[in-house]
Coordinates of C-alpha atoms in Angstrom, one line a residue:
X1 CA 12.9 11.4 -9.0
X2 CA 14.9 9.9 -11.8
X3 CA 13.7 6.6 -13.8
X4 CA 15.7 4.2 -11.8
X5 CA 14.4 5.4 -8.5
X6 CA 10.6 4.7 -10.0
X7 CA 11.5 1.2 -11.5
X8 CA 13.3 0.0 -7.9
X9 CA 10.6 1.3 -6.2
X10 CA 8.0 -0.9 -8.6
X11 CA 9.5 -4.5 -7.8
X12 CA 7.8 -7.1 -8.7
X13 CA 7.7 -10.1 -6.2
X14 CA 7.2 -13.5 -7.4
X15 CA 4.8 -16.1 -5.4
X16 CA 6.7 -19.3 -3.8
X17 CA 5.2 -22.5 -4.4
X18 CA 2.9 -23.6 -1.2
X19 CA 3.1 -25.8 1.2
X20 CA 1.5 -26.8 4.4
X21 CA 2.9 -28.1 7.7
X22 CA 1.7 -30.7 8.9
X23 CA 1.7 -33.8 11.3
X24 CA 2.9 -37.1 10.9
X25 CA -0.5 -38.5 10.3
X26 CA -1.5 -35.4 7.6
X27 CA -3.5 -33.7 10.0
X28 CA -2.6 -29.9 9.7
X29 CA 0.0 -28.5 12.6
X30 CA -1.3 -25.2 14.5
X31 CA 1.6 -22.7 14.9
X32 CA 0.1 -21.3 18.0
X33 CA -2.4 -22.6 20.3
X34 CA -4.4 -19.1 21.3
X35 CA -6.6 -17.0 19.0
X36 CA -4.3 -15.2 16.5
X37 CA -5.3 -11.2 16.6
X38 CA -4.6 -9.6 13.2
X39 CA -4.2 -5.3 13.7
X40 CA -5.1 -3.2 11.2
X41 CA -4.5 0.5 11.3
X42 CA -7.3 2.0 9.0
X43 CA -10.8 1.7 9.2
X44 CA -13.1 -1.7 8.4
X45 CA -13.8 -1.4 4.9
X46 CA -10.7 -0.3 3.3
X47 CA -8.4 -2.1 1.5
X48 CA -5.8 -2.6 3.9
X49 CA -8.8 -4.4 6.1
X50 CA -10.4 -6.7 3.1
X51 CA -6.7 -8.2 2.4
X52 CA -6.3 -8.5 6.0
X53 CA -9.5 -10.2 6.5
X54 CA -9.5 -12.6 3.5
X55 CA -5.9 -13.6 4.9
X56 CA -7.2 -14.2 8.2
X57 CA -9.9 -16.3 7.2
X58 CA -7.4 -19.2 6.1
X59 CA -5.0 -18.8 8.9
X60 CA -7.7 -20.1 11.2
X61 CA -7.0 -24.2 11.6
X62 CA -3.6 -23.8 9.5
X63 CA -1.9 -21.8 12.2
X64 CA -4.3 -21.1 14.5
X65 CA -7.2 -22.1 16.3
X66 CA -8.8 -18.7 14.7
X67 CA -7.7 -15.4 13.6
X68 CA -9.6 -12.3 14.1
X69 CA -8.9 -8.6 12.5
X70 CA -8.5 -5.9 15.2
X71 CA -8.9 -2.2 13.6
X72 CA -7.0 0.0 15.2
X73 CA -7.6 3.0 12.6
X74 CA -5.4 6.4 13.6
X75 CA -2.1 8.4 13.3
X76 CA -1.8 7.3 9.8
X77 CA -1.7 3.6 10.9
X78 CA 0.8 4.0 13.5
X79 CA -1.3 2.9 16.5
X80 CA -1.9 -0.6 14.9
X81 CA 2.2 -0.8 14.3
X82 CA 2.7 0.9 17.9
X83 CA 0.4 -2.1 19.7
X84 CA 2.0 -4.7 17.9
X85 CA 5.4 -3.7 18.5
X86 CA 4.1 -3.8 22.2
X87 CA 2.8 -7.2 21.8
X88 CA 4.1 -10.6 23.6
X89 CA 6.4 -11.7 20.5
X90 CA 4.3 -15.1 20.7
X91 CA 3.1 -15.6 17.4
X92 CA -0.3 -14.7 18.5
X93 CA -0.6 -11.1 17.4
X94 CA 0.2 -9.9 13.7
X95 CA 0.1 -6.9 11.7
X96 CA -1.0 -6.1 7.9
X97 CA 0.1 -3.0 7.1
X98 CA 1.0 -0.7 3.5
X99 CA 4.3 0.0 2.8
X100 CA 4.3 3.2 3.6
X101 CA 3.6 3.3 7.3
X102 CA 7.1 1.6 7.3
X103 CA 9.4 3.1 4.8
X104 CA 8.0 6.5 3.6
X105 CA 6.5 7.9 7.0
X106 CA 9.8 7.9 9.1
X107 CA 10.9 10.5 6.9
X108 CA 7.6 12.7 7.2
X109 CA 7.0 12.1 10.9
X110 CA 10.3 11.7 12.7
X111 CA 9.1 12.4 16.1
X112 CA 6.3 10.0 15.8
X113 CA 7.4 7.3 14.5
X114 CA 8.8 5.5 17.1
X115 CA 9.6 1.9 15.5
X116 CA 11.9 0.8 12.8
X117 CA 10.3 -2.2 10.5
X118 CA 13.6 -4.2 10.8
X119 CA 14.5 -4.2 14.3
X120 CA 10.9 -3.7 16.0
X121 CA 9.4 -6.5 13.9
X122 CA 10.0 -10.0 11.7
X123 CA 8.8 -9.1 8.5
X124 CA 7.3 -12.2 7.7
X125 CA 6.1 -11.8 3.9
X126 CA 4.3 -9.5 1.4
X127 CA 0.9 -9.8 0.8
X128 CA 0.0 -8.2 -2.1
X129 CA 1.1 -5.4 -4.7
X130 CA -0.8 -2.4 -5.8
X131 CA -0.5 0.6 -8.0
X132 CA -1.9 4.7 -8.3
X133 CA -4.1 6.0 -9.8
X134 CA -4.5 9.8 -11.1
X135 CA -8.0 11.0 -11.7
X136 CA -10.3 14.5 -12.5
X137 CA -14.1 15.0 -11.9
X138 CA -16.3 13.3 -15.2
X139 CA -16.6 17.5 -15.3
X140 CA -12.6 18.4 -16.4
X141 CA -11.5 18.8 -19.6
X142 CA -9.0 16.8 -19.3
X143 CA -9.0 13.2 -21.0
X144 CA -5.7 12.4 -21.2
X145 CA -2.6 13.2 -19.0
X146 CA -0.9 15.3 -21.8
X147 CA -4.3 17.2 -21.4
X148 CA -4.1 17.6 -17.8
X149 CA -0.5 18.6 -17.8
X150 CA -1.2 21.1 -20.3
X151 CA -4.2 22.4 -18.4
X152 CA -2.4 22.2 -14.9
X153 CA 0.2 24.2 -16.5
X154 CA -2.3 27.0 -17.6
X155 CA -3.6 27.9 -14.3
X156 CA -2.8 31.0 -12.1
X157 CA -2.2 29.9 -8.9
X158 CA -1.0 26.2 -7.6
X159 CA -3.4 23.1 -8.3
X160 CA -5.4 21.6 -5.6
X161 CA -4.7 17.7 -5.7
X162 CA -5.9 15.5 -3.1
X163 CA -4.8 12.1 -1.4
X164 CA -6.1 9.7 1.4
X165 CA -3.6 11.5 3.9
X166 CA 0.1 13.2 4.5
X167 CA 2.9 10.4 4.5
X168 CA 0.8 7.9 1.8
X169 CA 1.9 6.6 -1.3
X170 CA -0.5 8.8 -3.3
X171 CA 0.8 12.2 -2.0
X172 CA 4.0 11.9 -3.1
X173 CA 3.0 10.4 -6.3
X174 CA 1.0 13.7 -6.7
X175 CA 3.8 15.7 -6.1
X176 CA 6.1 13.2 -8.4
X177 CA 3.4 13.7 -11.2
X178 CA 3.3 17.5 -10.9
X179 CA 7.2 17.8 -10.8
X180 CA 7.1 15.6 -13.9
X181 CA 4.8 17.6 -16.0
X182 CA 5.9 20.8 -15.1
X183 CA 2.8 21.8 -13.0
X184 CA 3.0 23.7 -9.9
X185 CA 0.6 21.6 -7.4
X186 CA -0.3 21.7 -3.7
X187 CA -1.7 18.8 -1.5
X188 CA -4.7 18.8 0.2
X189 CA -4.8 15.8 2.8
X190 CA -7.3 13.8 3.5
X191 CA -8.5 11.5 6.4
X192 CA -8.9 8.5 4.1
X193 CA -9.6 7.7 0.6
X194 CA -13.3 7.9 0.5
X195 CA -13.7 11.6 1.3
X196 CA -10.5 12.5 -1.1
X197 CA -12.8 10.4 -4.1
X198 CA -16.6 12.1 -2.7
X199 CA -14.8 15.2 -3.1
X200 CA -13.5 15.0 -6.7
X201 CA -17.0 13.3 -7.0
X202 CA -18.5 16.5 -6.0
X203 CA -15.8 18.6 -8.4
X204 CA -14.8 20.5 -5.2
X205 CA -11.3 19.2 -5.9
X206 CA -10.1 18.9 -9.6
X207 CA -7.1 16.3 -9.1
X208 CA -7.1 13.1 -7.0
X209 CA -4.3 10.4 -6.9
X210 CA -5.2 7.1 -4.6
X211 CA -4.9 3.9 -5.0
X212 CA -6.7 2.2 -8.2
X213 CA -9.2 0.4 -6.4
X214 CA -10.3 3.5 -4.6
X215 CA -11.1 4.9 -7.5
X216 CA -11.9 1.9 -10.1
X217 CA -15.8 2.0 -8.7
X218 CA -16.4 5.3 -9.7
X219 CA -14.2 5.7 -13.1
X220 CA -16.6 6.8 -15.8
X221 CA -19.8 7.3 -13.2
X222 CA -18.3 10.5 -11.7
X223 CA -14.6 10.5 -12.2
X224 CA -12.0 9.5 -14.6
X225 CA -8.9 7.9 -14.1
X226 CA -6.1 9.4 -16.6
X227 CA -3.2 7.3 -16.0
X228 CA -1.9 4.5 -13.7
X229 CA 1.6 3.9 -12.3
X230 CA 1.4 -0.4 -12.4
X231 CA 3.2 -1.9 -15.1
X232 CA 1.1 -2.8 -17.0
X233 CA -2.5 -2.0 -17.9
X234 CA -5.0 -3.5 -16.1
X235 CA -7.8 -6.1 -17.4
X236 CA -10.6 -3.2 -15.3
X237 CA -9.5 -0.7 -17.4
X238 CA -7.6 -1.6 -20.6
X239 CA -8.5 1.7 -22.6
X240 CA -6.2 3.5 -19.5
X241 CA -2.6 3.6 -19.8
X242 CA 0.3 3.6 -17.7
X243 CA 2.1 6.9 -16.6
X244 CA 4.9 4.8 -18.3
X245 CA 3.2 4.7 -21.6
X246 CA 1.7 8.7 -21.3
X247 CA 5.5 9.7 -21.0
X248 CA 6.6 9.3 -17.7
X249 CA 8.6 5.6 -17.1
X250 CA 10.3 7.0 -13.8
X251 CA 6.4 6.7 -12.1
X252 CA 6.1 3.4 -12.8
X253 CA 5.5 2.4 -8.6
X254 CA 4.0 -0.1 -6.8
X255 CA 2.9 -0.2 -3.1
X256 CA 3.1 -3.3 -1.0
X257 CA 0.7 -4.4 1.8
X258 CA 2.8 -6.7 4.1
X259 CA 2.8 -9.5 7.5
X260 CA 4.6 -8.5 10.5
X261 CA 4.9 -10.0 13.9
X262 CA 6.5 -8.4 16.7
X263 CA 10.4 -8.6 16.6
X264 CA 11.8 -12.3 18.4
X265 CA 8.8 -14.1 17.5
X266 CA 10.0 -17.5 17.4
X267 CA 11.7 -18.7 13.8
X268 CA 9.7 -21.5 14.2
X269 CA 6.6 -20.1 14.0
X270 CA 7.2 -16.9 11.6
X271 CA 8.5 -20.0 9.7
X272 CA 5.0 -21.7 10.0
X273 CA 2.8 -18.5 9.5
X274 CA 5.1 -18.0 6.3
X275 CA 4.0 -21.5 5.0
X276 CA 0.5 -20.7 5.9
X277 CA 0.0 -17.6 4.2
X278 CA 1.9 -19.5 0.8
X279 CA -0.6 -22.2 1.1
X280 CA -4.0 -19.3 1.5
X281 CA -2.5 -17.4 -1.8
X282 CA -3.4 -19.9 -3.9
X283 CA -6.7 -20.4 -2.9
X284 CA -9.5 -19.3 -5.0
X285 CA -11.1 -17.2 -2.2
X286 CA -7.9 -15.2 -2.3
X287 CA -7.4 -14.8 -5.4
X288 CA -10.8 -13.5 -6.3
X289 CA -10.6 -10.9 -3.4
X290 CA -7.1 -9.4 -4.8
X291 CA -8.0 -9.3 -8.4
X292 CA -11.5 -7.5 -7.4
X293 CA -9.3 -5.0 -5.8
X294 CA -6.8 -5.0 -8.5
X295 CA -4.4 -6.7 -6.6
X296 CA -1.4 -8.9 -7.9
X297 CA -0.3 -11.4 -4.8
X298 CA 3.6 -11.2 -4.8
X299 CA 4.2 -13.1 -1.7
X300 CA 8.2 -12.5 -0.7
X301 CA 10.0 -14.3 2.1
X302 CA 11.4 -12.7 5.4
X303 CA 14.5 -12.3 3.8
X304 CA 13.7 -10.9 0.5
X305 CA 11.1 -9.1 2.2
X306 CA 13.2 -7.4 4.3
X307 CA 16.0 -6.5 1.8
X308 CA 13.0 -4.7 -0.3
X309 CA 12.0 -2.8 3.3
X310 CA 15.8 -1.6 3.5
X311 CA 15.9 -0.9 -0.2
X312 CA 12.7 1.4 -0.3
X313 CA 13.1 2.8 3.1
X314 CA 16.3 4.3 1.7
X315 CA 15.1 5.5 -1.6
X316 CA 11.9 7.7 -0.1
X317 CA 14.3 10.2 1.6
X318 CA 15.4 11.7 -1.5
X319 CA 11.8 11.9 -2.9
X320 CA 10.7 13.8 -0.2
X321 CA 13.2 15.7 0.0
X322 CA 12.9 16.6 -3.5
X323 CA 9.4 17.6 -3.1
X324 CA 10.4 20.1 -0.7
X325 CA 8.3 19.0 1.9
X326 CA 9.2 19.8 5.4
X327 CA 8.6 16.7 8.2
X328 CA 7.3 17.5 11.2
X329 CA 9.2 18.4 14.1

């Protein structure tokens, strides 16, 4: 993966200003008049879930009489994009979803994936963006990422690393950061984040890469985090830098978590639940729920947000294909 594939991949999005519908008299317009269901598909708990939740909470009155988050956890998040692509296109169910269940797993699970993110659904806006994070047991010898590159490199045999599952953003950043440093590494999926991070914990595994907020709980009390792929570094952990700054610019990635509604929703009201979502970002309860998680809000409209689905969809293939992984069949 060459630098220019790792800086397109990391675009930053840039918040609109808000505003709200509303009536003639200043009462706030509802978008829809039924309960608005918001699918998930991961567990309660997890990131994907706290952003849709705290998102949900203000859409209730603004758009809708209330808005509820439905988990439907399982093949890799496809079941929460499979019933929402099977959804009446009425404005009245929504998914939140990482960027990877639309523009990295078509090309590991061709058969599976049944849907395309442009023609299946309106993307209706970003959410959020987040970065990586690469970390050892408190245990490994390692403190930097020179350290662990030079330590990776020493071993025998290929390097256990381990991620929240095949097809996410952290497995091929693992195998973008062993290409990089020269290290011969091989992934160990996992069914979620939480047992990838017990296990490096525990020191069963000696390499984990997940997203930073995954790991930002635990860096320093059992693990530490060597290097992140954001921009920048952040105000949680200012004494670790970049993968840009240890060497590595073309690893500079964000993830996105995004809105969809099912594909000829009405204009109308993809147009309202747009404006809602604007008006909900600047909100303090927002706010304080992304920047706990590390979270920068980067709210992009349908059109932007689709051109950046497109742009990223395309650029995955040749990652994994580099990697020499081989999709399922």
């Amino acid at each position: 993966m060459n630098a220019s594939i790792g800086r397109r991949l990391a675009l930053a999005a840039l918040a609109a200003p808000a505003f709200a519908a509303v009536t003639p008299t200043g009462a706030r317009a509802q978008a829809v008049p039924r309960p608005a269901r918001v699918l998930v598909g991961f567990a309660a708990g997890g990131p994907t879930d706290l952003v849709a939740r705290i998102y949900a909470e203000r859409l209730r009155g603004a758009y809708a009489p209330s808005a509820v988050v439905d988990n439907r956890p399982g093949a890799s998040g496809r079941l929460a994009v499979d019933a929402t692509r099977a959804a009446e296109a009425d404005g009245t169910t929504l998914l939140v979803t990482p960027a990877s269940v639309m523009t990295l797993q078509p090309h590991i699970f061709p058969r599976e994936v049944r849907y395309d993110a442009l023609t299946d659904f309106v993307p209706v806006c970003t959410l959020c963006d987040f970065a990586f994070a690469v970390a050892v047991p408190a245990s490994h010898p390692a403190r930097t990422l020179a350290e662990l590159a030079t330590w990776l490199r020493a071993q025998p045999a290929e390097v256990p690393y381990g991620s929240p599952g095949t097809g996410s953003g952290p497995h091929f950043v693992g195998d973008m950061i062993g290409r990089a440093v020269g290290a011969r590494l091989t992934h160990v999926p996992y069914r979620g984040a939480a047992p990838a991070v017990q296990d490096a914990l525990a020191a069963r595994i000696p390499l984990v890469v997940a997203v930073v907020s995954d790991l930002l709980p635990h860096h320093g009390q059992g693990v530490r985090i060597l290097a992140i792929s954001a921009r920048e570094r952040l105000p949680r952990l200012p004494n670790v830098p970049t993968l840009a700054e240890a060497g590595h610019p073309s690893l500079t990635i964000s993830e996105w978590m995004g809105l969809f509604a099912p594909a000829r929703t009405p204009a109308p009201v993809v147009a309202a639940l747009h404006q809602a979502i604007q008006a909900a970002v600047r909100t303090e309860e927002v706010r304080l729920v992304l920047d706990r998680l590390e979270f920068l809000p980067t709210i992009q409209g349908p059109e932007e947000f689709a051109a950046r689905i497109r742009h990223e969809r395309d650029l995955w293939g040749p990652v994994v294909r580099a990697s020499g992984f081989q999709p399922e069949t």
